[in-house]
PDB file of C-alpha atoms in Angstrom:
ATOM      1  CA  MET A   1      -3.913  -3.741 -26.838  1.00 64.00           C
ATOM      2  CA  ASP A   2      -6.501  -5.718 -26.165  1.00 72.00           C
ATOM      3  CA  LEU A   3      -9.499  -4.700 -24.104  1.00 75.00           C
ATOM      4  CA  GLU A   4      -8.774  -6.669 -20.826  1.00 78.00           C
ATOM      5  CA  ARG A   5      -5.028  -5.846 -20.964  1.00 83.00           C
ATOM      6  CA  ARG A   6      -5.746  -1.683 -21.257  1.00 83.00           C
ATOM      7  CA  THR A   7      -8.665  -1.860 -18.389  1.00 84.00           C
ATOM      8  CA  HIS A   8      -6.451  -3.702 -16.302  1.00 85.00           C
ATOM      9  CA  LEU A   9      -3.674  -1.263 -16.531  1.00 88.00           C
ATOM     10  CA  TYR A  10      -5.658   1.790 -16.216  1.00 87.00           C
ATOM     11  CA  ALA A  11      -7.055   0.540 -12.887  1.00 86.00           C
ATOM     12  CA  ARG A  12      -3.511   0.388 -12.122  1.00 88.00           C
ATOM     13  CA  VAL A  13      -2.268   3.783 -13.245  1.00 88.00           C
ATOM     14  CA  GLU A  14      -5.484   5.663 -11.574  1.00 85.00           C
ATOM     15  CA  ARG A  15      -3.793   3.728  -8.178  1.00 82.00           C
ATOM     16  CA  ALA A  16      -0.818   4.926  -8.753  1.00 86.00           C
ATOM     17  CA  THR A  17      -1.271   8.529  -9.748  1.00 85.00           C
ATOM     18  CA  GLU A  18      -4.879   9.004  -7.387  1.00 80.00           C
ATOM     19  CA  LEU A  19      -2.018  10.816  -4.617  1.00 77.00           C
ATOM     20  CA  PRO A  20       0.151  12.473  -6.755  1.00 84.00           C
ATOM     21  CA  MET A  21      -2.463  13.954  -8.737  1.00 85.00           C
ATOM     22  CA  LEU A  22      -4.474  15.301  -5.627  1.00 80.00           C
ATOM     23  CA  LEU A  23      -1.440  17.202  -4.577  1.00 81.00           C
ATOM     24  CA  LEU A  24      -1.221  18.438  -7.876  1.00 84.00           C
ATOM     25  CA  ALA A  25      -4.509  19.643  -7.649  1.00 83.00           C
ATOM     26  CA  VAL A  26      -4.144  21.189  -4.179  1.00 79.00           C
ATOM     27  CA  ALA A  27      -0.673  22.736  -5.040  1.00 81.00           C
ATOM     28  CA  MET A  28      -2.456  24.465  -8.661  1.00 82.00           C
ATOM     29  CA  ALA A  29      -5.652  26.282  -7.303  1.00 77.00           C
ATOM     30  CA  PRO A  30      -3.246  28.866  -4.934  1.00 78.00           C
ATOM     31  CA  LEU A  31      -1.301  29.669  -8.557  1.00 80.00           C
ATOM     32  CA  ILE A  32      -4.046  30.387 -10.398  1.00 79.00           C
ATOM     33  CA  LEU A  33      -5.304  32.062  -7.504  1.00 73.00           C
ATOM     34  CA  VAL A  34      -3.035  34.510  -5.975  1.00 75.00           C
ATOM     35  CA  PRO A  35      -1.877  36.432  -9.734  1.00 76.00           C
ATOM     36  CA  LEU A  36      -5.290  36.970 -10.086  1.00 71.00           C
ATOM     37  CA  LEU A  37      -5.823  38.227  -6.931  1.00 66.00           C
ATOM     38  CA  VAL A  38      -2.728  40.725  -6.010  1.00 69.00           C
ATOM     39  CA  ASP A  39      -0.170  42.214  -7.986  1.00 74.00           C
ATOM     40  CA  LEU A  40       3.132  40.040  -7.981  1.00 74.00           C
ATOM     41  CA  PRO A  41       6.252  40.637  -8.631  1.00 82.00           C
ATOM     42  CA  ALA A  42       7.666  40.395 -11.984  1.00 82.00           C
ATOM     43  CA  THR A  43      10.030  37.528 -10.822  1.00 85.00           C
ATOM     44  CA  VAL A  44       7.721  36.397  -8.199  1.00 81.00           C
ATOM     45  CA  ASP A  45       5.101  36.275 -11.497  1.00 81.00           C
ATOM     46  CA  ARG A  46       7.363  34.046 -13.942  1.00 85.00           C
ATOM     47  CA  VAL A  47       7.726  31.623 -11.016  1.00 86.00           C
ATOM     48  CA  LEU A  48       4.303  31.190 -10.231  1.00 84.00           C
ATOM     49  CA  PHE A  49       3.728  31.051 -14.384  1.00 84.00           C
ATOM     50  CA  ALA A  50       6.486  27.866 -14.497  1.00 88.00           C
ATOM     51  CA  CYS A  51       4.985  25.690 -11.425  1.00 88.00           C
ATOM     52  CA  ASP A  52       1.158  26.424 -12.917  1.00 86.00           C
ATOM     53  CA  TRP A  53       2.453  24.841 -16.277  1.00 88.00           C
ATOM     54  CA  VAL A  54       5.160  22.173 -15.158  1.00 90.00           C
ATOM     55  CA  ILE A  55       1.343  21.080 -13.264  1.00 89.00           C
ATOM     56  CA  TRP A  56      -0.355  21.390 -16.186  1.00 89.00           C
ATOM     57  CA  ALA A  57       2.083  18.838 -17.746  1.00 92.00           C
ATOM     58  CA  ALA A  58       1.418  16.021 -15.167  1.00 92.00           C
ATOM     59  CA  PHE A  59      -2.489  16.664 -15.599  1.00 91.00           C
ATOM     60  CA  ALA A  60      -2.160  16.315 -19.458  1.00 92.00           C
ATOM     61  CA  ALA A  61       0.245  13.216 -19.596  1.00 93.00           C
ATOM     62  CA  GLU A  62      -2.500  11.538 -17.498  1.00 92.00           C
ATOM     63  CA  LEU A  63      -5.161  13.163 -19.341  1.00 91.00           C
ATOM     64  CA  GLY A  64      -3.468  11.373 -22.317  1.00 92.00           C
ATOM     65  CA  VAL A  65      -2.353   8.319 -20.801  1.00 92.00           C
ATOM     66  CA  LYS A  66      -5.940   7.889 -18.632  1.00 91.00           C
ATOM     67  CA  THR A  67      -8.491   8.096 -22.466  1.00 91.00           C
ATOM     68  CA  TYR A  68      -6.077   5.651 -24.092  1.00 90.00           C
ATOM     69  CA  LEU A  69      -6.285   3.111 -21.284  1.00 89.00           C
ATOM     70  CA  ALA A  70     -10.088   4.045 -20.758  1.00 88.00           C
ATOM     71  CA  PRO A  71     -12.103   0.706 -21.402  1.00 85.00           C
ATOM     72  CA  ASP A  72     -14.698   3.592 -22.687  1.00 86.00           C
ATOM     73  CA  ARG A  73     -12.584   6.962 -23.905  1.00 87.00           C
ATOM     74  CA  ARG A  74     -15.890   9.387 -24.748  1.00 89.00           C
ATOM     75  CA  ARG A  75     -17.267   8.016 -21.211  1.00 89.00           C
ATOM     76  CA  TYR A  76     -14.023   8.954 -19.024  1.00 88.00           C
ATOM     77  CA  LEU A  77     -13.726  12.468 -21.185  1.00 90.00           C
ATOM     78  CA  ILE A  78     -17.041  13.128 -19.959  1.00 90.00           C
ATOM     79  CA  SER A  79     -16.948  11.913 -16.414  1.00 88.00           C
ATOM     80  CA  HIS A  80     -13.644  13.220 -15.794  1.00 89.00           C
ATOM     81  CA  TRP A  81     -14.951  16.778 -17.520  1.00 88.00           C
ATOM     82  CA  TYR A  82     -12.718  19.129 -14.765  1.00 86.00           C
ATOM     83  CA  ASP A  83      -9.868  16.759 -15.812  1.00 88.00           C
ATOM     84  CA  VAL A  84     -10.388  18.557 -20.147  1.00 90.00           C
ATOM     85  CA  VAL A  85     -10.729  21.795 -18.412  1.00 88.00           C
ATOM     86  CA  ILE A  86      -7.406  22.136 -16.803  1.00 87.00           C
ATOM     87  CA  VAL A  87      -5.499  20.965 -19.234  1.00 89.00           C
ATOM     88  CA  VAL A  88      -7.556  22.832 -22.886  1.00 87.00           C
ATOM     89  CA  VAL A  89      -7.786  25.930 -21.090  1.00 84.00           C
ATOM     90  CA  PRO A  90      -3.939  27.035 -20.933  1.00 81.00           C
ATOM     91  CA  PHE A  91      -4.603  26.750 -24.470  1.00 79.00           C
ATOM     92  CA  LEU A  92      -6.592  29.860 -24.542  1.00 73.00           C
ATOM     93  CA  ARG A  93      -4.831  32.417 -22.920  1.00 63.00           C
ATOM     94  CA  PRO A  94      -3.247  33.941 -25.845  1.00 58.00           C
ATOM     95  CA  LEU A  95      -6.488  35.383 -25.947  1.00 55.00           C
ATOM     96  CA  ARG A  96      -6.146  39.296 -24.998  1.00 52.00           C
ATOM     97  CA  ALA A  97      -9.745  40.586 -23.120  1.00 55.00           C
ATOM     98  CA  ALA A  98      -8.830  40.752 -19.331  1.00 58.00           C
ATOM     99  CA  ARG A  99     -11.806  39.794 -18.770  1.00 62.00           C
ATOM    100  CA  VAL A 100     -12.207  36.649 -20.717  1.00 68.00           C
ATOM    101  CA  LEU A 101      -9.297  35.093 -19.180  1.00 69.00           C
ATOM    102  CA  ARG A 102     -10.602  36.184 -15.614  1.00 70.00           C
ATOM    103  CA  ILE A 103     -13.477  34.506 -16.026  1.00 75.00           C
ATOM    104  CA  LEU A 104     -11.889  31.558 -18.211  1.00 77.00           C
ATOM    105  CA  GLN A 105      -8.997  31.103 -14.985  1.00 75.00           C
ATOM    106  CA  LEU A 106     -12.377  30.924 -12.507  1.00 75.00           C
ATOM    107  CA  VAL A 107     -13.598  27.868 -14.658  1.00 82.00           C
ATOM    108  CA  ARG A 108     -10.483  26.262 -14.646  1.00 82.00           C
ATOM    109  CA  VAL A 109      -9.687  26.698 -10.467  1.00 78.00           C
ATOM    110  CA  ALA A 110     -12.985  25.980  -9.753  1.00 80.00           C
ATOM    111  CA  ALA A 111     -12.454  22.753 -12.075  1.00 84.00           C
ATOM    112  CA  VAL A 112      -9.610  21.621  -9.798  1.00 82.00           C
ATOM    113  CA  LEU A 113     -11.790  22.280  -7.161  1.00 77.00           C
ATOM    114  CA  ALA A 114     -13.943  19.581  -8.708  1.00 79.00           C
ATOM    115  CA  ARG A 115     -11.074  17.556  -8.820  1.00 82.00           C
ATOM    116  CA  VAL A 116      -9.875  17.434  -5.429  1.00 76.00           C
ATOM    117  CA  GLY A 117     -13.476  17.135  -3.828  1.00 72.00           C
ATOM    118  CA  LEU A 118     -14.064  14.210  -6.248  1.00 75.00           C
ATOM    119  CA  THR A 119     -10.546  12.454  -5.681  1.00 73.00           C
ATOM    120  CA  TRP A 120     -10.589  12.919  -1.968  1.00 66.00           C
ATOM    121  CA  ARG A 121     -14.267  11.908  -1.671  1.00 66.00           C
ATOM    122  CA  ARG A 122     -13.405   8.647  -3.507  1.00 67.00           C
ATOM    123  CA  ALA A 123     -10.122   7.997  -1.680  1.00 60.00           C
ATOM    124  CA  LEU A 124     -12.110   9.049   1.981  1.00 58.00           C
ATOM    125  CA  GLY A 125     -13.962   5.785   1.502  1.00 56.00           C
ATOM    126  CA  LYS A 126     -10.561   3.605   0.548  1.00 55.00           C
ATOM    127  CA  ARG A 127      -8.233   5.114   2.723  1.00 53.00           C
ATOM    128  CA  GLY A 128      -9.737   6.250   5.264  1.00 61.00           C
ATOM    129  CA  LEU A 129      -8.935   9.007   8.344  1.00 66.00           C
ATOM    130  CA  GLY A 130      -4.965   9.129   7.673  1.00 66.00           C
ATOM    131  CA  TYR A 131      -4.501  10.069   4.583  1.00 68.00           C
ATOM    132  CA  VAL A 132      -7.767  12.442   4.746  1.00 72.00           C
ATOM    133  CA  LEU A 133      -5.598  13.160   8.075  1.00 73.00           C
ATOM    134  CA  ALA A 134      -1.836  13.653   5.266  1.00 71.00           C
ATOM    135  CA  VAL A 135      -3.833  15.713   2.892  1.00 72.00           C
ATOM    136  CA  GLY A 136      -4.963  18.175   5.381  1.00 77.00           C
ATOM    137  CA  GLY A 137      -1.617  18.195   5.803  1.00 78.00           C
ATOM    138  CA  VAL A 138       0.310  19.211   3.525  1.00 76.00           C
ATOM    139  CA  THR A 139      -2.352  21.279   2.384  1.00 77.00           C
ATOM    140  CA  ALA A 140      -2.381  23.353   5.246  1.00 82.00           C
ATOM    141  CA  VAL A 141       1.679  23.620   4.829  1.00 80.00           C
ATOM    142  CA  LEU A 142       0.672  24.930   1.060  1.00 77.00           C
ATOM    143  CA  LEU A 143      -1.333  27.796   1.431  1.00 80.00           C
ATOM    144  CA  ALA A 144       1.168  28.718   4.586  1.00 82.00           C
ATOM    145  CA  ALA A 145       3.363  29.196   1.607  1.00 78.00           C
ATOM    146  CA  LEU A 146       1.550  30.685  -0.299  1.00 78.00           C
ATOM    147  CA  VAL A 147       0.092  33.326   2.031  1.00 83.00           C
ATOM    148  CA  ALA A 148       3.324  34.110   3.711  1.00 80.00           C
ATOM    149  CA  LEU A 149       4.525  34.813  -0.153  1.00 75.00           C
ATOM    150  CA  VAL A 150       1.559  37.614  -1.182  1.00 78.00           C
ATOM    151  CA  GLU A 151       1.700  38.848   2.807  1.00 79.00           C
ATOM    152  CA  GLN A 152       5.175  39.282   2.458  1.00 73.00           C
ATOM    153  CA  SER A 153       4.701  41.252  -0.965  1.00 68.00           C
ATOM    154  CA  GLY A 154       1.586  43.313   0.185  1.00 63.00           C
ATOM    155  CA  GLY A 155       3.178  44.519   3.020  1.00 64.00           C
ATOM    156  CA  ALA A 156       1.825  43.087   5.718  1.00 54.00           C
ATOM    157  CA  ALA A 157       3.348  42.472   8.843  1.00 63.00           C
ATOM    158  CA  THR A 158       2.177  39.689  11.371  1.00 76.00           C
ATOM    159  CA  ILE A 159       3.520  37.518   8.792  1.00 82.00           C
ATOM    160  CA  ASP A 160       6.691  38.743   7.250  1.00 76.00           C
ATOM    161  CA  ASP A 161       7.889  35.213   7.233  1.00 78.00           C
ATOM    162  CA  PHE A 162       7.174  31.015   5.939  1.00 78.00           C
ATOM    163  CA  PRO A 163       7.800  29.683  10.406  1.00 83.00           C
ATOM    164  CA  THR A 164       4.985  32.280  10.890  1.00 86.00           C
ATOM    165  CA  ALA A 165       3.159  31.734   8.269  1.00 84.00           C
ATOM    166  CA  LEU A 166       2.852  27.501   9.968  1.00 85.00           C
ATOM    167  CA  TRP A 167       1.664  29.370  12.873  1.00 89.00           C
ATOM    168  CA  TRP A 168      -1.035  30.623  11.532  1.00 88.00           C
ATOM    169  CA  ALA A 169      -1.445  27.957   9.173  1.00 87.00           C
ATOM    170  CA  ALA A 170      -1.470  25.656  12.565  1.00 87.00           C
ATOM    171  CA  THR A 171      -3.972  27.468  14.802  1.00 87.00           C
ATOM    172  CA  THR A 172      -6.478  27.995  11.402  1.00 85.00           C
ATOM    173  CA  VAL A 173      -6.515  24.503  10.112  1.00 83.00           C
ATOM    174  CA  THR A 174      -7.855  23.054  13.707  1.00 80.00           C
ATOM    175  CA  THR A 175      -9.768  26.295  14.563  1.00 75.00           C
ATOM    176  CA  VAL A 176      -8.148  27.651  17.955  1.00 79.00           C
ATOM    177  CA  GLY A 177      -6.890  30.759  16.890  1.00 73.00           C
ATOM    178  CA  TYR A 178      -5.244  32.960  18.892  1.00 77.00           C
ATOM    179  CA  GLY A 179      -4.903  35.615  16.481  1.00 76.00           C
ATOM    180  CA  ASP A 180      -1.650  37.421  17.053  1.00 78.00           C
ATOM    181  CA  THR A 181      -1.089  36.724  13.732  1.00 83.00           C
ATOM    182  CA  SER A 182      -3.338  36.950  10.699  1.00 84.00           C
ATOM    183  CA  PRO A 183      -3.561  38.281   6.587  1.00 85.00           C
ATOM    184  CA  LEU A 184      -4.207  41.298   6.041  1.00 84.00           C
ATOM    185  CA  THR A 185      -4.572  41.348   2.109  1.00 82.00           C
ATOM    186  CA  THR A 186      -7.518  40.297  -0.094  1.00 81.00           C
ATOM    187  CA  ALA A 187      -5.166  37.467  -1.548  1.00 78.00           C
ATOM    188  CA  GLY A 188      -4.102  36.079   2.114  1.00 81.00           C
ATOM    189  CA  ARG A 189      -7.518  36.225   3.407  1.00 85.00           C
ATOM    190  CA  VAL A 190      -9.272  34.098   0.867  1.00 84.00           C
ATOM    191  CA  LEU A 191      -6.027  31.798   1.201  1.00 83.00           C
ATOM    192  CA  GLY A 192      -7.669  31.930   5.506  1.00 85.00           C
ATOM    193  CA  VAL A 193     -10.764  30.999   4.271  1.00 86.00           C
ATOM    194  CA  LEU A 194      -9.867  28.639   1.934  1.00 83.00           C
ATOM    195  CA  LEU A 195      -7.929  26.713   4.975  1.00 84.00           C
ATOM    196  CA  MET A 196     -10.783  27.212   7.516  1.00 86.00           C
ATOM    197  CA  ILE A 197     -12.923  25.072   5.719  1.00 83.00           C
ATOM    198  CA  VAL A 198      -9.773  22.472   4.849  1.00 81.00           C
ATOM    199  CA  GLY A 199      -9.814  22.533   8.787  1.00 82.00           C
ATOM    200  CA  ILE A 200     -13.373  22.127   9.322  1.00 82.00           C
ATOM    201  CA  GLY A 201     -13.514  19.273   7.377  1.00 78.00           C
ATOM    202  CA  VAL A 202     -10.259  17.280   8.410  1.00 78.00           C
ATOM    203  CA  PHE A 203     -11.772  17.527  11.861  1.00 76.00           C
ATOM    204  CA  GLY A 204     -14.928  16.747  11.229  1.00 75.00           C
ATOM    205  CA  ILE A 205     -13.834  13.335   9.793  1.00 74.00           C
ATOM    206  CA  PHE A 206     -11.354  13.052  12.302  1.00 73.00           C
ATOM    207  CA  THR A 207     -14.751  13.428  15.273  1.00 74.00           C
ATOM    208  CA  ALA A 208     -16.437  11.387  12.770  1.00 72.00           C
ATOM    209  CA  SER A 209     -13.894   8.683  13.115  1.00 69.00           C
ATOM    210  CA  VAL A 210     -13.478   8.435  16.437  1.00 66.00           C
ATOM    211  CA  ALA A 211     -17.566   8.920  16.874  1.00 69.00           C
ATOM    212  CA  ALA A 212     -17.601   5.645  15.030  1.00 66.00           C
ATOM    213  CA  TYR A 213     -14.889   4.165  16.437  1.00 59.00           C
ATOM    214  CA  PHE A 214     -16.019   3.970  19.588  1.00 62.00           C
ATOM    215  CA  VAL A 215     -19.860   2.665  18.386  1.00 64.00           C
ATOM    216  CA  GLY A 216     -17.855   0.314  16.374  1.00 56.00           C
ATOM    217  CA  GLU A 217     -16.590  -1.072  19.964  1.00 48.00           C
ATOM    218  CA  ASP A 218     -19.710  -1.189  21.414  1.00 52.00           C
ATOM    219  CA  ASP A 219     -21.598  -2.824  18.705  1.00 53.00           C
ATOM    220  CA  GLU A 220     -18.465  -5.621  18.075  1.00 53.00           C
ATOM    221  CA  ARG A 221     -18.824  -5.904  22.036  1.00 57.00           C
ATOM    222  CA  ALA A 222     -22.377  -6.316  21.859  1.00 57.00           C
ATOM    223  CA  ALA A 223     -21.678  -8.734  18.502  1.00 59.00           C
ATOM    224  CA  SER A 224     -18.839 -10.968  20.923  1.00 59.00           C
ATOM    225  CA  GLU A 225     -21.735 -11.167  23.344  1.00 61.00           C
ATOM    226  CA  ASP A 226     -24.616 -12.626  21.692  1.00 63.00           C
ATOM    227  CA  ARG A 227     -21.776 -15.310  20.015  1.00 68.00           C
ATOM    228  CA  ALA A 228     -20.993 -16.871  23.670  1.00 64.00           C
ATOM    229  CA  VAL A 229     -24.887 -17.038  24.132  1.00 67.00           C
ATOM    230  CA  LEU A 230     -25.143 -18.471  20.994  1.00 74.00           C
ATOM    231  CA  LEU A 231     -22.677 -20.712  21.524  1.00 73.00           C
ATOM    232  CA  SER A 232     -23.822 -21.721  25.186  1.00 73.00           C
ATOM    233  CA  GLU A 233     -26.635 -22.339  23.624  1.00 75.00           C
ATOM    234  CA  VAL A 234     -25.234 -24.993  21.338  1.00 76.00           C
ATOM    235  CA  ARG A 235     -23.534 -26.982  23.253  1.00 78.00           C
ATOM    236  CA  ALA A 236     -26.756 -26.986  25.542  1.00 77.00           C
ATOM    237  CA  LEU A 237     -28.170 -28.626  23.214  1.00 80.00           C
ATOM    238  CA  ARG A 238     -25.342 -30.422  21.625  1.00 80.00           C
ATOM    239  CA  ASP A 239     -25.323 -32.049  25.322  1.00 78.00           C
ATOM    240  CA  GLU A 240     -29.182 -32.530  25.234  1.00 78.00           C
ATOM    241  CA  VAL A 241     -28.843 -34.711  21.934  1.00 76.00           C
ATOM    242  CA  ALA A 242     -25.683 -36.117  23.603  1.00 76.00           C
ATOM    243  CA  ALA A 243     -27.895 -37.544  26.511  1.00 75.00           C
ATOM    244  CA  LEU A 244     -31.399 -38.452  24.911  1.00 76.00           C
ATOM    245  CA  ARG A 245     -29.017 -40.525  22.287  1.00 75.00           C
ATOM    246  CA  GLN A 246     -27.214 -42.257  25.195  1.00 74.00           C
ATOM    247  CA  SER A 247     -30.648 -42.896  26.734  1.00 73.00           C
ATOM    248  CA  LEU A 248     -31.851 -44.674  23.785  1.00 71.00           C
ATOM    249  CA  ASP A 249     -29.249 -46.426  23.659  1.00 69.00           C
ATOM    250  CA  GLU A 250     -29.635 -47.697  26.634  1.00 67.00           C
ATOM    251  CA  THR A 251     -33.008 -48.376  26.051  1.00 65.00           C
ATOM    252  CA  PRO A 252     -33.570 -52.579  25.619  1.00 61.00           C
ATOM    253  CA  GLY A 253     -34.790 -52.782  22.083  1.00 55.00           C
ATOM    254  CA  GLY A 254     -33.613 -49.633  21.074  1.00 50.00           C
TER     255      GLY A 254
END
């Protein structure tokens, strides 16, 4: 395959996978963190482990395809180090040292968060507020589901089902915080902090976008007024030139 075709296909794959892989990255971080923070029932632990491997397979496939299509493969792997970490670390799980495994999992979480942050920032410039709100909403729902899971496992009473967790997520992400529900387990509180960060980020971007909209309207109105003034001056100048030309034509010997 020639370089031009590879570059074209790489750009198409990048556009097609950007949103799905961002959502999978958002889902992966809690899947890694929760088993580290909470002693889960064996059944729940197996489900999370299976989900983690399914998402890992998607990341591995993406990394393989993009590395093959990238114009400069070495440069791609270096610039996308976080994807390499996400894919490689699970192969080190046979290591038996618990502390080493924990450190590797935390490194993997850092790589996932780096992927989320960089993709989100890049996507914001291309897709704007609607994209950010959509990703923020999906993130809130995912975190609500995880909080409901860990709170039930921990025997907490305030968040004992998914609807209650959704209510808590809505009040947290909007920074309202009624206080009627709150996570009591350590894992739930960690997820709550993540949700607070998401809420602050989303509503900060929303506020900035609204402000930019009104500032943009004022700038557009001012530019429109400037264009109107310039147009009237051009018309006046055209009329003067026409009058001068007519005067010259009427002058004897002109």
